[in-house]
Amino acid sequence: MVVLSRCSRVLFLIALSAAAGCGAPRAWQPDVDPSTLPDVEFQAYLADAPVVTVAEGFRAMLILADGEDTCTTFEERRAKLEERGIARPVWKLEPDHMLDKGTLAYMIRQICRIRGGINLNLFGSVGLGERRYALREMIYEDIMAEAADFAVVRGGELVSALSKADAWMQKHRLYEVEPLELPPEPPPGAPAEWIASPTTAPSEPAQAGP
């Protein structure tokens, strides 16, 4: 009989926890197919949803990250999130399953580029309890409320987390800012009439008559 050391048992339980979550389909079904809604109406739908699915959570994450969702299928959203490291292929999440708070926390953390503490960087980097430690970070940053990582996400909770994550990203200047469109610099000694607007080319000032 193999006897595991205390450290080995802890690592085993962490790995088991990492593989769990989002394991049951949602029983409640909405009156409208949320995948057909534009982004604004989709977010309004989320506010009233009693439980959020993985598919809905993935779409919400793309809206948070990019300001819009340009994908048309769950597979496209999954591929985009996994390519960017926001979601992990090892999770093997099903679109109709309920989204848990650990998974949501991990995705928000990746989008917000929150570094995290020692446990998250030590164990999370190798896939051990990364979602559980990510939730701790979201609680610490006041983006998500205290809860178990395996608890399912309600629609209102997701909308609240999106709003707080958006404010966090603005505060830390993570959004790209469009450069100011300035007019060309006038030649030395040119009169004030030479200055052009940002949208029009400079023109030679009118010459005074004889």
PDB file of C-alpha atoms in Angstrom:
ATOM      1  CA  MET A   1       0.000   0.000   0.000  1.00  0.00           C
ATOM      2  CA  VAL A   2       1.317   3.444  -0.992  1.00  0.00           C
ATOM      3  CA  VAL A   3       1.203   6.035   1.759  1.00  0.00           C
ATOM      4  CA  LEU A   4       1.179   9.606   0.538  1.00  0.00           C
ATOM      5  CA  SER A   5       3.037  12.251   2.470  1.00  0.00           C
ATOM      6  CA  ARG A   6       1.102  15.246   3.729  1.00  0.00           C
ATOM      7  CA  CYS A   7       2.590  17.412   0.980  1.00  0.00           C
ATOM      8  CA  SER A   8       1.644  14.859  -1.678  1.00  0.00           C
ATOM      9  CA  ARG A   9      -1.915  14.673  -0.371  1.00  0.00           C
ATOM     10  CA  VAL A  10      -2.231  18.450  -0.481  1.00  0.00           C
ATOM     11  CA  LEU A  11      -0.956  18.579  -4.058  1.00  0.00           C
ATOM     12  CA  PHE A  12      -3.315  15.771  -5.049  1.00  0.00           C
ATOM     13  CA  LEU A  13      -6.320  17.586  -3.580  1.00  0.00           C
ATOM     14  CA  ILE A  14      -5.312  20.821  -5.276  1.00  0.00           C
ATOM     15  CA  ALA A  15      -5.001  19.052  -8.622  1.00  0.00           C
ATOM     16  CA  LEU A  16      -8.369  17.387  -8.087  1.00  0.00           C
ATOM     17  CA  SER A  17      -9.910  20.745  -7.302  1.00  0.00           C
ATOM     18  CA  ALA A  18      -8.358  22.256 -10.432  1.00  0.00           C
ATOM     19  CA  ALA A  19     -10.008  19.629 -12.601  1.00  0.00           C
ATOM     20  CA  ALA A  20     -13.411  20.182 -11.023  1.00  0.00           C
ATOM     21  CA  GLY A  21     -15.917  22.957 -11.604  1.00  0.00           C
ATOM     22  CA  CYS A  22     -18.500  23.837 -14.242  1.00  0.00           C
ATOM     23  CA  GLY A  23     -19.604  20.210 -14.130  1.00  0.00           C
ATOM     24  CA  ALA A  24     -23.394  20.388 -14.467  1.00  0.00           C
ATOM     25  CA  PRO A  25     -25.731  21.688 -17.173  1.00  0.00           C
ATOM     26  CA  ARG A  26     -28.051  24.570 -16.309  1.00  0.00           C
ATOM     27  CA  ALA A  27     -31.623  23.475 -15.628  1.00  0.00           C
ATOM     28  CA  TRP A  28     -33.150  26.925 -16.098  1.00  0.00           C
ATOM     29  CA  GLN A  29     -33.703  27.947 -19.702  1.00  0.00           C
ATOM     30  CA  PRO A  30     -34.274  31.565 -20.794  1.00  0.00           C
ATOM     31  CA  ASP A  31     -37.231  32.639 -22.912  1.00  0.00           C
ATOM     32  CA  VAL A  32     -34.878  34.025 -25.555  1.00  0.00           C
ATOM     33  CA  ASP A  33     -31.689  32.580 -26.992  1.00  0.00           C
ATOM     34  CA  PRO A  34     -29.009  34.905 -25.540  1.00  0.00           C
ATOM     35  CA  SER A  35     -26.583  34.056 -28.347  1.00  0.00           C
ATOM     36  CA  THR A  36     -28.854  35.960 -30.758  1.00  0.00           C
ATOM     37  CA  LEU A  37     -28.766  39.177 -28.716  1.00  0.00           C
ATOM     38  CA  PRO A  38     -26.490  42.128 -29.537  1.00  0.00           C
ATOM     39  CA  ASP A  39     -23.833  42.876 -26.927  1.00  0.00           C
ATOM     40  CA  VAL A  40     -25.822  45.569 -25.075  1.00  0.00           C
ATOM     41  CA  GLU A  41     -28.994  43.480 -24.868  1.00  0.00           C
ATOM     42  CA  PHE A  42     -26.919  40.449 -23.914  1.00  0.00           C
ATOM     43  CA  GLN A  43     -25.505  42.267 -20.895  1.00  0.00           C
ATOM     44  CA  ALA A  44     -29.014  43.349 -19.882  1.00  0.00           C
ATOM     45  CA  TYR A  45     -30.100  39.708 -20.122  1.00  0.00           C
ATOM     46  CA  LEU A  46     -27.204  38.649 -17.885  1.00  0.00           C
ATOM     47  CA  ALA A  47     -28.335  40.986 -15.109  1.00  0.00           C
ATOM     48  CA  ASP A  48     -31.536  38.952 -14.675  1.00  0.00           C
ATOM     49  CA  ALA A  49     -30.160  35.455 -15.342  1.00  0.00           C
ATOM     50  CA  PRO A  50     -30.332  33.274 -12.198  1.00  0.00           C
ATOM     51  CA  VAL A  51     -27.314  31.232 -13.334  1.00  0.00           C
ATOM     52  CA  VAL A  52     -24.675  31.839 -16.019  1.00  0.00           C
ATOM     53  CA  THR A  53     -23.410  29.196 -18.435  1.00  0.00           C
ATOM     54  CA  VAL A  54     -19.855  28.750 -19.662  1.00  0.00           C
ATOM     55  CA  ALA A  55     -20.894  29.976 -23.123  1.00  0.00           C
ATOM     56  CA  GLU A  56     -22.348  33.159 -21.653  1.00  0.00           C
ATOM     57  CA  GLY A  57     -19.299  33.671 -19.457  1.00  0.00           C
ATOM     58  CA  PHE A  58     -16.932  33.297 -22.406  1.00  0.00           C
ATOM     59  CA  ARG A  59     -18.849  35.903 -24.388  1.00  0.00           C
ATOM     60  CA  ALA A  60     -18.847  38.283 -21.418  1.00  0.00           C
ATOM     61  CA  MET A  61     -15.074  37.917 -21.099  1.00  0.00           C
ATOM     62  CA  LEU A  62     -14.529  38.901 -24.723  1.00  0.00           C
ATOM     63  CA  ILE A  63     -16.729  41.958 -24.227  1.00  0.00           C
ATOM     64  CA  LEU A  64     -14.638  42.886 -21.190  1.00  0.00           C
ATOM     65  CA  ALA A  65     -11.332  42.289 -22.975  1.00  0.00           C
ATOM     66  CA  ASP A  66     -12.146  43.801 -26.373  1.00  0.00           C
ATOM     67  CA  GLY A  67     -15.175  46.003 -25.806  1.00  0.00           C
ATOM     68  CA  GLU A  68     -17.207  43.789 -28.134  1.00  0.00           C
ATOM     69  CA  ASP A  69     -17.742  40.181 -29.133  1.00  0.00           C
ATOM     70  CA  THR A  70     -17.089  39.568 -32.820  1.00  0.00           C
ATOM     71  CA  CYS A  71     -17.388  35.775 -32.642  1.00  0.00           C
ATOM     72  CA  THR A  72     -20.457  33.864 -33.782  1.00  0.00           C
ATOM     73  CA  THR A  73     -19.935  30.455 -32.147  1.00  0.00           C
ATOM     74  CA  PHE A  74     -18.809  29.040 -28.818  1.00  0.00           C
ATOM     75  CA  GLU A  75     -15.898  27.296 -30.523  1.00  0.00           C
ATOM     76  CA  GLU A  76     -14.618  30.616 -31.883  1.00  0.00           C
ATOM     77  CA  ARG A  77     -14.856  32.227 -28.455  1.00  0.00           C
ATOM     78  CA  ARG A  78     -13.142  29.309 -26.761  1.00  0.00           C
ATOM     79  CA  ALA A  79     -10.302  29.329 -29.306  1.00  0.00           C
ATOM     80  CA  LYS A  80      -9.782  33.079 -28.958  1.00  0.00           C
ATOM     81  CA  LEU A  81      -9.746  32.966 -25.147  1.00  0.00           C
ATOM     82  CA  GLU A  82      -7.407  29.973 -25.051  1.00  0.00           C
ATOM     83  CA  GLU A  83      -5.010  31.500 -27.589  1.00  0.00           C
ATOM     84  CA  ARG A  84      -4.731  34.587 -25.392  1.00  0.00           C
ATOM     85  CA  GLY A  85      -4.296  32.611 -22.178  1.00  0.00           C
ATOM     86  CA  ILE A  86      -7.567  33.866 -20.704  1.00  0.00           C
ATOM     87  CA  ALA A  87      -9.031  30.347 -20.562  1.00  0.00           C
ATOM     88  CA  ARG A  88      -7.158  27.031 -20.423  1.00  0.00           C
ATOM     89  CA  PRO A  89      -7.701  24.036 -22.765  1.00  0.00           C
ATOM     90  CA  VAL A  90      -7.163  21.604 -19.869  1.00  0.00           C
ATOM     91  CA  TRP A  91     -10.442  22.728 -18.317  1.00  0.00           C
ATOM     92  CA  LYS A  92     -12.459  21.106 -21.141  1.00  0.00           C
ATOM     93  CA  LEU A  93     -15.519  23.219 -20.352  1.00  0.00           C
ATOM     94  CA  GLU A  94     -18.892  22.528 -21.940  1.00  0.00           C
ATOM     95  CA  PRO A  95     -20.910  25.512 -23.224  1.00  0.00           C
ATOM     96  CA  ASP A  96     -24.196  24.585 -21.510  1.00  0.00           C
ATOM     97  CA  HIS A  97     -22.617  23.866 -18.119  1.00  0.00           C
ATOM     98  CA  MET A  98     -22.842  26.348 -15.274  1.00  0.00           C
ATOM     99  CA  LEU A  99     -19.917  28.712 -14.840  1.00  0.00           C
ATOM    100  CA  ASP A 100     -18.190  28.593 -11.452  1.00  0.00           C
ATOM    101  CA  LYS A 101     -16.611  31.523  -9.658  1.00  0.00           C
ATOM    102  CA  GLY A 102     -13.100  30.138  -9.739  1.00  0.00           C
ATOM    103  CA  THR A 103     -13.163  29.959 -13.526  1.00  0.00           C
ATOM    104  CA  LEU A 104     -14.629  33.450 -13.788  1.00  0.00           C
ATOM    105  CA  ALA A 105     -12.003  34.805 -11.395  1.00  0.00           C
ATOM    106  CA  TYR A 106      -9.147  33.273 -13.383  1.00  0.00           C
ATOM    107  CA  MET A 107     -10.372  34.759 -16.666  1.00  0.00           C
ATOM    108  CA  ILE A 108     -10.877  38.220 -15.177  1.00  0.00           C
ATOM    109  CA  ARG A 109      -7.432  38.057 -13.579  1.00  0.00           C
ATOM    110  CA  GLN A 110      -5.856  37.254 -16.946  1.00  0.00           C
ATOM    111  CA  ILE A 111      -7.686  40.076 -18.695  1.00  0.00           C
ATOM    112  CA  CYS A 112      -6.789  42.579 -15.962  1.00  0.00           C
ATOM    113  CA  ARG A 113      -3.176  41.302 -15.872  1.00  0.00           C
ATOM    114  CA  ILE A 114      -3.216  41.030 -12.089  1.00  0.00           C
ATOM    115  CA  ARG A 115       0.052  39.448 -11.002  1.00  0.00           C
ATOM    116  CA  GLY A 116      -1.246  37.723  -7.865  1.00  0.00           C
ATOM    117  CA  GLY A 117       0.402  36.413  -4.729  1.00  0.00           C
ATOM    118  CA  ILE A 118       2.963  33.707  -4.045  1.00  0.00           C
ATOM    119  CA  ASN A 119       0.515  30.783  -4.027  1.00  0.00           C
ATOM    120  CA  LEU A 120      -1.055  31.818  -7.317  1.00  0.00           C
ATOM    121  CA  ASN A 121       2.297  32.216  -9.028  1.00  0.00           C
ATOM    122  CA  LEU A 122       3.810  29.080  -7.485  1.00  0.00           C
ATOM    123  CA  PHE A 123       0.960  26.598  -7.842  1.00  0.00           C
ATOM    124  CA  GLY A 124      -1.195  28.362 -10.435  1.00  0.00           C
ATOM    125  CA  SER A 125       1.634  28.522 -12.948  1.00  0.00           C
ATOM    126  CA  VAL A 126       1.627  24.706 -13.118  1.00  0.00           C
ATOM    127  CA  GLY A 127      -2.163  24.384 -13.076  1.00  0.00           C
ATOM    128  CA  LEU A 128      -2.601  23.506  -9.397  1.00  0.00           C
ATOM    129  CA  GLY A 129      -5.546  25.374  -7.916  1.00  0.00           C
ATOM    130  CA  GLU A 130      -5.087  28.307 -10.270  1.00  0.00           C
ATOM    131  CA  ARG A 131      -8.798  29.139 -10.220  1.00  0.00           C
ATOM    132  CA  ARG A 132      -9.081  28.965  -6.450  1.00  0.00           C
ATOM    133  CA  TYR A 133      -6.102  31.260  -5.941  1.00  0.00           C
ATOM    134  CA  ALA A 134      -7.376  33.585  -8.680  1.00  0.00           C
ATOM    135  CA  LEU A 135     -10.643  33.970  -6.772  1.00  0.00           C
ATOM    136  CA  ARG A 136      -8.692  34.985  -3.677  1.00  0.00           C
ATOM    137  CA  GLU A 137      -7.010  37.701  -5.719  1.00  0.00           C
ATOM    138  CA  MET A 138     -10.345  38.936  -7.091  1.00  0.00           C
ATOM    139  CA  ILE A 139     -11.733  39.093  -3.550  1.00  0.00           C
ATOM    140  CA  TYR A 140      -8.640  41.000  -2.406  1.00  0.00           C
ATOM    141  CA  GLU A 141      -9.013  43.487  -5.296  1.00  0.00           C
ATOM    142  CA  ASP A 142     -12.740  43.856  -4.448  1.00  0.00           C
ATOM    143  CA  ILE A 143     -13.744  42.725  -7.930  1.00  0.00           C
ATOM    144  CA  MET A 144     -15.623  39.658  -6.657  1.00  0.00           C
ATOM    145  CA  ALA A 145     -17.324  38.877  -3.344  1.00  0.00           C
ATOM    146  CA  GLU A 146     -16.264  36.231  -0.842  1.00  0.00           C
ATOM    147  CA  ALA A 147     -17.359  32.779  -2.053  1.00  0.00           C
ATOM    148  CA  ALA A 148     -16.203  29.238  -2.729  1.00  0.00           C
ATOM    149  CA  ASP A 149     -14.414  28.737  -6.034  1.00  0.00           C
ATOM    150  CA  PHE A 150     -16.834  25.958  -7.010  1.00  0.00           C
ATOM    151  CA  ALA A 151     -19.965  28.079  -6.421  1.00  0.00           C
ATOM    152  CA  VAL A 152     -21.949  28.875  -9.563  1.00  0.00           C
ATOM    153  CA  VAL A 153     -22.109  32.425 -10.911  1.00  0.00           C
ATOM    154  CA  ARG A 154     -25.393  34.320 -10.905  1.00  0.00           C
ATOM    155  CA  GLY A 155     -26.081  36.821 -13.652  1.00  0.00           C
ATOM    156  CA  GLY A 156     -26.071  39.807 -11.325  1.00  0.00           C
ATOM    157  CA  GLU A 157     -22.736  38.698  -9.888  1.00  0.00           C
ATOM    158  CA  LEU A 158     -21.210  38.504 -13.356  1.00  0.00           C
ATOM    159  CA  VAL A 159     -22.456  41.970 -14.305  1.00  0.00           C
ATOM    160  CA  SER A 160     -21.082  43.371 -11.040  1.00  0.00           C
ATOM    161  CA  ALA A 161     -17.700  41.708 -11.623  1.00  0.00           C
ATOM    162  CA  LEU A 162     -17.590  43.056 -15.187  1.00  0.00           C
ATOM    163  CA  SER A 163     -18.285  46.581 -13.960  1.00  0.00           C
ATOM    164  CA  LYS A 164     -15.612  46.413 -11.254  1.00  0.00           C
ATOM    165  CA  ALA A 165     -13.063  44.833 -13.594  1.00  0.00           C
ATOM    166  CA  ASP A 166     -13.748  47.552 -16.167  1.00  0.00           C
ATOM    167  CA  ALA A 167     -13.151  50.230 -13.515  1.00  0.00           C
ATOM    168  CA  TRP A 168      -9.947  48.438 -12.441  1.00  0.00           C
ATOM    169  CA  MET A 169      -8.654  48.397 -16.005  1.00  0.00           C
ATOM    170  CA  GLN A 170      -9.403  52.090 -16.473  1.00  0.00           C
ATOM    171  CA  LYS A 171      -7.686  52.944 -13.192  1.00  0.00           C
ATOM    172  CA  HIS A 172      -4.572  51.016 -14.206  1.00  0.00           C
ATOM    173  CA  ARG A 173      -4.643  52.358 -17.786  1.00  0.00           C
ATOM    174  CA  LEU A 174      -4.985  48.995 -19.482  1.00  0.00           C
ATOM    175  CA  TYR A 175      -7.225  50.301 -22.241  1.00  0.00           C
ATOM    176  CA  GLU A 176      -5.590  51.566 -25.396  1.00  0.00           C
ATOM    177  CA  VAL A 177      -5.919  55.324 -25.796  1.00  0.00           C
ATOM    178  CA  GLU A 178      -6.217  56.768 -29.294  1.00  0.00           C
ATOM    179  CA  PRO A 179      -3.543  59.403 -29.955  1.00  0.00           C
ATOM    180  CA  LEU A 180      -4.642  63.010 -30.267  1.00  0.00           C
ATOM    181  CA  GLU A 181      -5.037  64.134 -33.853  1.00  0.00           C
ATOM    182  CA  LEU A 182      -3.120  67.408 -33.949  1.00  0.00           C
ATOM    183  CA  PRO A 183      -2.795  69.828 -36.883  1.00  0.00           C
ATOM    184  CA  PRO A 184       0.580  70.160 -38.624  1.00  0.00           C
ATOM    185  CA  GLU A 185       3.022  72.629 -37.129  1.00  0.00           C
ATOM    186  CA  PRO A 186       2.942  75.952 -39.028  1.00  0.00           C
ATOM    187  CA  PRO A 187       6.121  77.170 -40.757  1.00  0.00           C
ATOM    188  CA  PRO A 188       8.249  79.653 -38.792  1.00  0.00           C
ATOM    189  CA  GLY A 189       6.900  83.195 -39.022  1.00  0.00           C
ATOM    190  CA  ALA A 190       3.607  82.142 -40.628  1.00  0.00           C
ATOM    191  CA  PRO A 191       0.529  84.219 -39.699  1.00  0.00           C
ATOM    192  CA  ALA A 192      -2.247  82.741 -37.575  1.00  0.00           C
ATOM    193  CA  GLU A 193      -4.365  82.005 -40.663  1.00  0.00           C
ATOM    194  CA  TRP A 194      -1.866  79.258 -41.607  1.00  0.00           C
ATOM    195  CA  ILE A 195      -2.915  76.994 -38.725  1.00  0.00           C
ATOM    196  CA  ALA A 196      -5.065  74.169 -40.075  1.00  0.00           C
ATOM    197  CA  SER A 197      -7.744  72.132 -38.381  1.00  0.00           C
ATOM    198  CA  PRO A 198      -7.026  68.432 -37.588  1.00  0.00           C
ATOM    199  CA  THR A 199      -9.250  67.301 -40.456  1.00  0.00           C
ATOM    200  CA  THR A 200      -8.199  69.700 -43.198  1.00  0.00           C
ATOM    201  CA  ALA A 201      -4.924  70.280 -44.955  1.00  0.00           C
ATOM    202  CA  PRO A 202      -3.145  73.595 -44.363  1.00  0.00           C
ATOM    203  CA  SER A 203      -3.703  76.226 -47.005  1.00  0.00           C
ATOM    204  CA  GLU A 204      -1.738  79.327 -47.937  1.00  0.00           C
ATOM    205  CA  PRO A 205      -3.301  82.412 -46.325  1.00  0.00           C
ATOM    206  CA  ALA A 206      -5.004  84.799 -48.739  1.00  0.00           C
ATOM    207  CA  GLN A 207      -2.762  87.555 -50.059  1.00  0.00           C
ATOM    208  CA  ALA A 208      -3.783  91.116 -49.332  1.00  0.00           C
ATOM    209  CA  GLY A 209      -4.882  93.132 -52.359  1.00  0.00           C
ATOM    210  CA  PRO A 210      -2.808  95.996 -53.788  1.00  0.00           C
TER     211      PRO A 210
END
